[in-house]
Coordinates of C-alpha atoms and ligand atoms in Angstrom, one line a residue:
M134 CA 92.9 -44.1 -131.6
L135 CA 90.0 -43.2 -129.3
S136 CA 90.5 -40.8 -126.4
A137 CA 91.1 -42.3 -122.9
D138 CA 87.5 -41.5 -121.9
Q139 CA 86.1 -43.0 -125.1
I140 CA 88.0 -46.2 -124.5
I141 CA 86.6 -46.5 -121.0
Q142 CA 83.1 -46.1 -122.3
Y143 CA 83.6 -48.2 -125.4
Q144 CA 80.5 -50.2 -126.4
A145 CA 81.2 -53.5 -128.1
S146 CA 78.8 -54.9 -130.6
P147 CA 77.7 -58.5 -129.9
T148 CA 79.7 -59.6 -133.0
L149 CA 82.8 -57.5 -132.3
L150 CA 85.0 -60.6 -131.8
Q151 CA 83.1 -63.0 -134.0
D152 CA 85.2 -66.1 -134.8
R153 CA 88.3 -64.6 -133.2
I154 CA 90.4 -67.1 -131.3
I155 CA 91.5 -65.5 -128.0
L156 CA 93.7 -67.0 -125.3
I157 CA 93.3 -65.6 -121.8
T158 CA 95.6 -66.4 -118.9
G159 CA 94.2 -66.5 -115.4
A160 CA 90.8 -67.0 -116.9
G161 CA 89.4 -68.8 -113.9
D162 CA 89.0 -65.8 -111.6
G163 CA 88.8 -62.1 -111.2
I164 CA 89.5 -59.9 -114.3
G165 CA 90.5 -62.9 -116.4
K166 CA 87.2 -64.6 -115.8
A167 CA 85.3 -61.4 -116.6
A168 CA 87.3 -61.0 -119.8
A169 CA 86.6 -64.6 -120.9
M170 CA 82.8 -64.0 -120.4
A171 CA 83.0 -60.7 -122.2
C172 CA 85.0 -62.0 -125.2
A173 CA 82.6 -65.0 -125.5
A174 CA 79.6 -62.7 -125.4
A175 CA 81.2 -60.7 -128.3
G176 CA 81.5 -63.9 -130.4
A177 CA 85.0 -65.1 -129.6
K178 CA 86.2 -68.6 -129.2
V179 CA 88.1 -68.4 -125.9
I180 CA 91.0 -70.5 -124.8
L181 CA 90.7 -70.5 -121.0
A182 CA 94.3 -70.9 -119.6
G183 CA 95.0 -71.1 -115.9
R184 CA 96.2 -73.3 -113.1
T185 CA 93.0 -74.3 -111.2
V186 CA 91.0 -76.6 -113.5
A187 CA 87.9 -76.5 -111.4
K188 CA 87.7 -72.7 -111.8
L189 CA 88.2 -73.0 -115.5
E190 CA 85.5 -75.6 -115.7
Q191 CA 83.1 -73.2 -114.0
V192 CA 83.9 -70.5 -116.5
Y193 CA 83.4 -73.0 -119.3
D194 CA 79.9 -73.8 -118.0
D195 CA 79.1 -70.1 -117.5
I196 CA 80.0 -69.3 -121.1
L197 CA 77.9 -72.2 -122.4
A198 CA 75.0 -71.2 -120.2
A199 CA 75.3 -67.7 -121.7
Q200 CA 75.1 -69.2 -125.3
G201 CA 78.8 -68.4 -126.0
H202 CA 81.0 -70.5 -128.4
E203 CA 82.2 -73.6 -126.6
P204 CA 85.5 -72.5 -125.0
V205 CA 88.7 -74.6 -124.7
I206 CA 90.3 -75.3 -121.3
Y207 CA 94.1 -75.2 -121.2
P208 CA 95.6 -75.9 -117.8
I209 CA 99.0 -74.3 -117.3
D210 CA 100.9 -73.2 -114.3
L211 CA 103.0 -70.1 -115.2
E212 CA 105.3 -70.7 -112.2
G213 CA 106.5 -74.1 -113.4
A214 CA 105.9 -73.9 -117.2
T215 CA 109.0 -74.4 -119.4
E216 CA 109.8 -73.3 -122.9
D217 CA 108.7 -76.8 -124.0
D218 CA 105.3 -76.2 -122.5
Y219 CA 104.8 -72.9 -124.3
N220 CA 106.0 -74.5 -127.6
E221 CA 103.5 -77.3 -127.1
L222 CA 100.7 -74.7 -126.4
A223 CA 101.6 -72.9 -129.7
L224 CA 101.6 -76.2 -131.6
N225 CA 98.2 -77.2 -130.2
I226 CA 96.7 -73.8 -131.2
D227 CA 98.3 -74.0 -134.6
N228 CA 97.0 -77.6 -135.2
Q229 CA 93.5 -76.8 -133.9
F230 CA 92.9 -73.3 -135.2
G231 CA 95.8 -72.4 -137.5
R232 CA 96.1 -68.9 -135.9
L233 CA 95.6 -66.9 -132.7
D234 CA 93.8 -63.5 -132.9
G235 CA 94.1 -62.3 -129.3
L236 CA 96.3 -63.0 -126.3
L237 CA 95.4 -61.5 -123.0
L238 CA 98.3 -61.9 -120.5
N239 CA 96.3 -61.3 -117.4
A240 CA 97.4 -63.9 -114.8
G241 CA 99.6 -62.5 -112.0
I242 CA 100.5 -62.8 -108.4
L243 CA 100.8 -60.1 -105.7
G244 CA 103.7 -61.4 -103.5
Q245 CA 104.5 -59.7 -100.2
R246 CA 103.4 -56.2 -99.2
T247 CA 106.5 -55.5 -97.3
P248 CA 109.6 -53.3 -97.5
L249 CA 112.2 -54.4 -100.1
S250 CA 114.8 -54.6 -97.3
N251 CA 112.8 -57.5 -95.8
Y252 CA 111.5 -59.0 -99.0
R253 CA 112.0 -62.8 -99.2
Q254 CA 114.1 -64.1 -102.0
D255 CA 111.8 -67.0 -102.8
V256 CA 108.8 -64.8 -103.1
W257 CA 110.8 -62.3 -105.3
D258 CA 111.7 -65.2 -107.6
R259 CA 108.1 -66.4 -107.9
V260 CA 106.7 -63.0 -108.6
I261 CA 109.3 -62.3 -111.3
K262 CA 108.8 -65.7 -112.8
V263 CA 105.0 -65.5 -113.0
N264 CA 104.5 -61.8 -113.7
V265 CA 107.4 -61.2 -116.1
T266 CA 109.4 -64.2 -117.3
A267 CA 106.3 -66.3 -118.1
Q268 CA 104.7 -63.4 -119.9
F269 CA 107.7 -63.1 -122.1
Q270 CA 108.0 -66.9 -122.7
M271 CA 104.4 -67.3 -123.6
T272 CA 104.3 -64.3 -126.0
Q273 CA 107.5 -65.4 -127.7
A274 CA 106.3 -68.9 -128.2
L275 CA 102.9 -67.7 -129.5
M276 CA 104.2 -65.0 -131.8
P277 CA 104.3 -67.3 -134.9
V278 CA 100.6 -68.2 -134.5
L279 CA 99.7 -64.6 -133.8
E280 CA 101.5 -63.7 -137.0
K281 CA 99.1 -66.0 -138.8
S282 CA 96.1 -63.8 -137.8
A283 CA 95.1 -60.9 -140.0
D284 CA 94.6 -58.7 -136.9
A285 CA 96.2 -60.0 -133.8
S286 CA 96.2 -58.1 -130.5
V287 CA 98.4 -58.9 -127.5
I288 CA 97.5 -57.3 -124.1
F289 CA 99.8 -57.3 -121.2
T290 CA 98.6 -56.4 -117.7
S291 CA 100.2 -53.5 -115.9
S292 CA 99.3 -51.5 -112.8
G293 CA 99.5 -48.1 -111.3
V294 CA 102.5 -49.2 -109.3
G295 CA 104.2 -50.2 -112.5
K296 CA 104.5 -46.5 -113.5
V297 CA 105.2 -44.7 -110.2
G298 CA 107.1 -46.5 -107.5
R299 CA 105.2 -46.8 -104.2
A300 CA 106.4 -48.1 -100.9
F301 CA 105.8 -51.8 -99.9
W302 CA 104.7 -53.1 -103.3
G303 CA 108.0 -55.0 -103.6
A304 CA 108.5 -57.4 -106.5
Y305 CA 105.0 -56.8 -107.8
A306 CA 105.7 -53.1 -108.5
V307 CA 109.1 -54.1 -110.1
S308 CA 107.4 -56.7 -112.2
K309 CA 104.8 -54.3 -113.5
F310 CA 107.6 -51.7 -114.4
A311 CA 109.2 -54.6 -116.3
I312 CA 105.9 -55.2 -118.2
E313 CA 105.7 -51.5 -119.2
G314 CA 109.3 -51.8 -120.5
M315 CA 108.6 -55.1 -122.3
V316 CA 105.5 -53.7 -124.0
Q317 CA 107.4 -50.6 -125.3
T318 CA 110.4 -52.7 -126.5
W319 CA 108.3 -55.4 -128.2
A320 CA 105.9 -52.9 -129.7
A321 CA 108.7 -50.9 -131.2
E322 CA 110.1 -54.0 -132.7
L323 CA 106.7 -54.9 -134.2
E324 CA 105.8 -51.4 -135.4
D325 CA 105.1 -51.5 -139.2
L326 CA 106.2 -55.1 -139.5
G327 CA 102.9 -56.8 -139.8
S328 CA 99.6 -57.7 -138.2
V329 CA 100.5 -58.0 -134.5
R330 CA 100.0 -55.1 -132.1
L331 CA 100.9 -55.2 -128.5
N332 CA 99.7 -52.9 -125.6
A333 CA 99.3 -52.8 -121.8
I334 CA 96.2 -52.3 -119.7
D335 CA 96.2 -51.0 -116.2
P336 CA 92.9 -52.3 -114.8
G337 CA 92.8 -49.7 -111.9
A338 CA 91.3 -50.6 -108.6
T339 CA 89.0 -53.6 -109.3
A340 CA 87.1 -55.8 -106.8
T341 CA 88.9 -59.2 -107.0
T342 CA 90.7 -61.6 -104.7
M343 CA 94.0 -60.0 -105.4
R344 CA 92.7 -56.5 -104.6
A345 CA 91.2 -57.8 -101.3
Q346 CA 94.6 -59.4 -100.5
A347 CA 96.4 -56.0 -101.1
F348 CA 93.7 -53.9 -99.3
P349 CA 92.0 -56.2 -96.7
A350 CA 90.2 -53.3 -95.0
E351 CA 88.7 -51.9 -98.2
N352 CA 85.0 -52.3 -99.0
P353 CA 84.8 -54.1 -102.4
N354 CA 81.5 -52.5 -103.0
D355 CA 83.3 -49.2 -103.4
L356 CA 85.3 -50.5 -106.4
K357 CA 84.5 -51.2 -110.0
T358 CA 83.7 -54.9 -110.7
A359 CA 85.8 -56.8 -113.2
A360 CA 82.9 -56.8 -115.6
E361 CA 82.7 -53.0 -115.5
I362 CA 86.2 -52.5 -116.8
M363 CA 85.8 -54.8 -119.8
P364 CA 85.2 -52.0 -122.5
T365 CA 88.9 -51.3 -122.6
Y366 CA 89.8 -55.0 -123.1
L367 CA 87.2 -55.4 -125.8
Y368 CA 88.3 -52.3 -127.6
L369 CA 91.9 -53.5 -127.7
L370 CA 91.0 -57.0 -128.7
G371 CA 88.7 -56.0 -131.6
P372 CA 89.2 -54.4 -135.0
D373 CA 88.5 -50.8 -133.8
S374 CA 92.0 -50.7 -132.2
T375 CA 93.8 -51.9 -135.3
G376 CA 97.1 -49.9 -135.5
V377 CA 97.1 -49.0 -131.8
N378 CA 100.5 -50.3 -130.7
G379 CA 102.8 -49.8 -127.7
Q380 CA 100.3 -48.0 -125.5
S381 CA 99.6 -48.3 -121.8
I382 CA 95.9 -47.7 -121.3
K383 CA 93.9 -47.3 -118.1
A384 CA 90.6 -49.3 -117.9
Q385 CA 89.0 -46.9 -115.5
N386 CA 89.7 -43.4 -114.0
R387 CA 90.6 -44.7 -110.5
Ligands
NDP462 P1 93.1 -62.5 -109.1 O1 94.0 -62.9 -108.0 O2 91.6 -62.4 -108.8 O3 93.2 -63.5 -110.4 C1 94.5 -63.8 -110.8 C2 94.4 -65.0 -111.8 O4 95.8 -65.4 -112.2 C3 93.7 -66.2 -111.2 O5 92.9 -66.8 -112.2 C4 94.9 -67.1 -110.9 O6 94.6 -68.5 -110.9 C5 95.9 -66.8 -112.0 N1 97.2 -67.2 -111.7 C6 97.9 -66.8 -110.6 N2 99.1 -67.4 -110.6 C7 99.1 -68.3 -111.7 C8 100.0 -69.2 -112.2 N3 101.2 -69.5 -111.6 N4 99.7 -69.9 -113.3 C9 98.5 -69.7 -113.9 N5 97.6 -68.8 -113.5 C10 97.9 -68.1 -112.4 O7 93.7 -61.2 -109.7 P2 93.0 -60.0 -110.5 O8 92.0 -60.5 -111.4 O9 92.8 -58.9 -109.7 O10 94.3 -59.6 -111.4 C11 94.4 -59.9 -112.8 C12 95.6 -59.0 -113.3 O11 95.3 -57.6 -113.1 C13 96.9 -59.3 -112.6 O12 98.0 -59.2 -113.5 C14 97.0 -58.1 -111.6 O13 98.3 -57.8 -111.3 C15 96.4 -57.0 -112.4 N6 95.8 -55.9 -111.7 C16 94.8 -56.0 -110.8 C17 94.2 -54.9 -110.2 C18 93.0 -55.0 -109.3 O14 92.7 -54.0 -108.6 N7 92.4 -56.2 -109.2 C19 94.9 -53.6 -110.3 C20 96.0 -53.5 -111.2 C21 96.5 -54.7 -111.8 P3 93.9 -69.2 -109.6 O15 92.5 -68.7 -109.6 O16 94.1 -70.6 -109.9 O17 94.7 -68.7 -108.4

């Protein structure tokens, strides 16, 4: 495995992900959109999953304009999706491609920035559903198609507040701690079993809508852009990280 600094500076070749089928959740905006563009630029066929079709269509157009493989749009709302929806997704991927080489579980919501004593139950339920339960359900349903790939990589999305508890991050922080635990548990179960590896990325402070929601007074120009943190994503999705399993990796030093 490369060192933390080498991963942040990783340079992907234009054919790194050639012909890999990669599903990205929350692909319409922020980090997910940048990941979709970066994967397509490295030769992948990207399945753009998300809840706002107009945003996914824009990413679809942007990928085609950049000469990427024609992507697939897959509308799905992680808040309302059921086991049946995830099984249908898996069946569609199996029928169309016969395998899945990469799964980037990126979509997430922030919830309230308020003390837990005042945290609303309905917001808590939504954050845990989208940020934890849906991540588990989708991965579980897609595991059989991931196992059909010769080198499948699953990436969960963590956060700094998922490793050290900080005041006023509420259900979001709890959900990211859960992601760290899910990655360690699942990776331990998969270790030495076959071709699927599973890791977490903490993007670090990145200029997106969610970051602006969490820190409204911050100047986004002081932050890394989503495109700038892509080396870590590409490293973990491509063959150079084969064998890396159960790690939680920062995509930048901040
Ligand atoms: P954004 O808010 O910019 O993007 C989030 C994406 O998730 C959007 O595409 C959004 O869709 C999608 N999404 C939200 N809810 C649902 C849902 N119910 N069903 C389907 N898709 C949904 O956030 P970021 O790009 O900043 O965040 C991406 C990930 O990175 C998150 O997991 C976040 O927790 C994590 N992260 C981000 C950091 C940062 O500084 N930006 C730092 C640490 C972690 P839509 O556009 O339709 O709303």
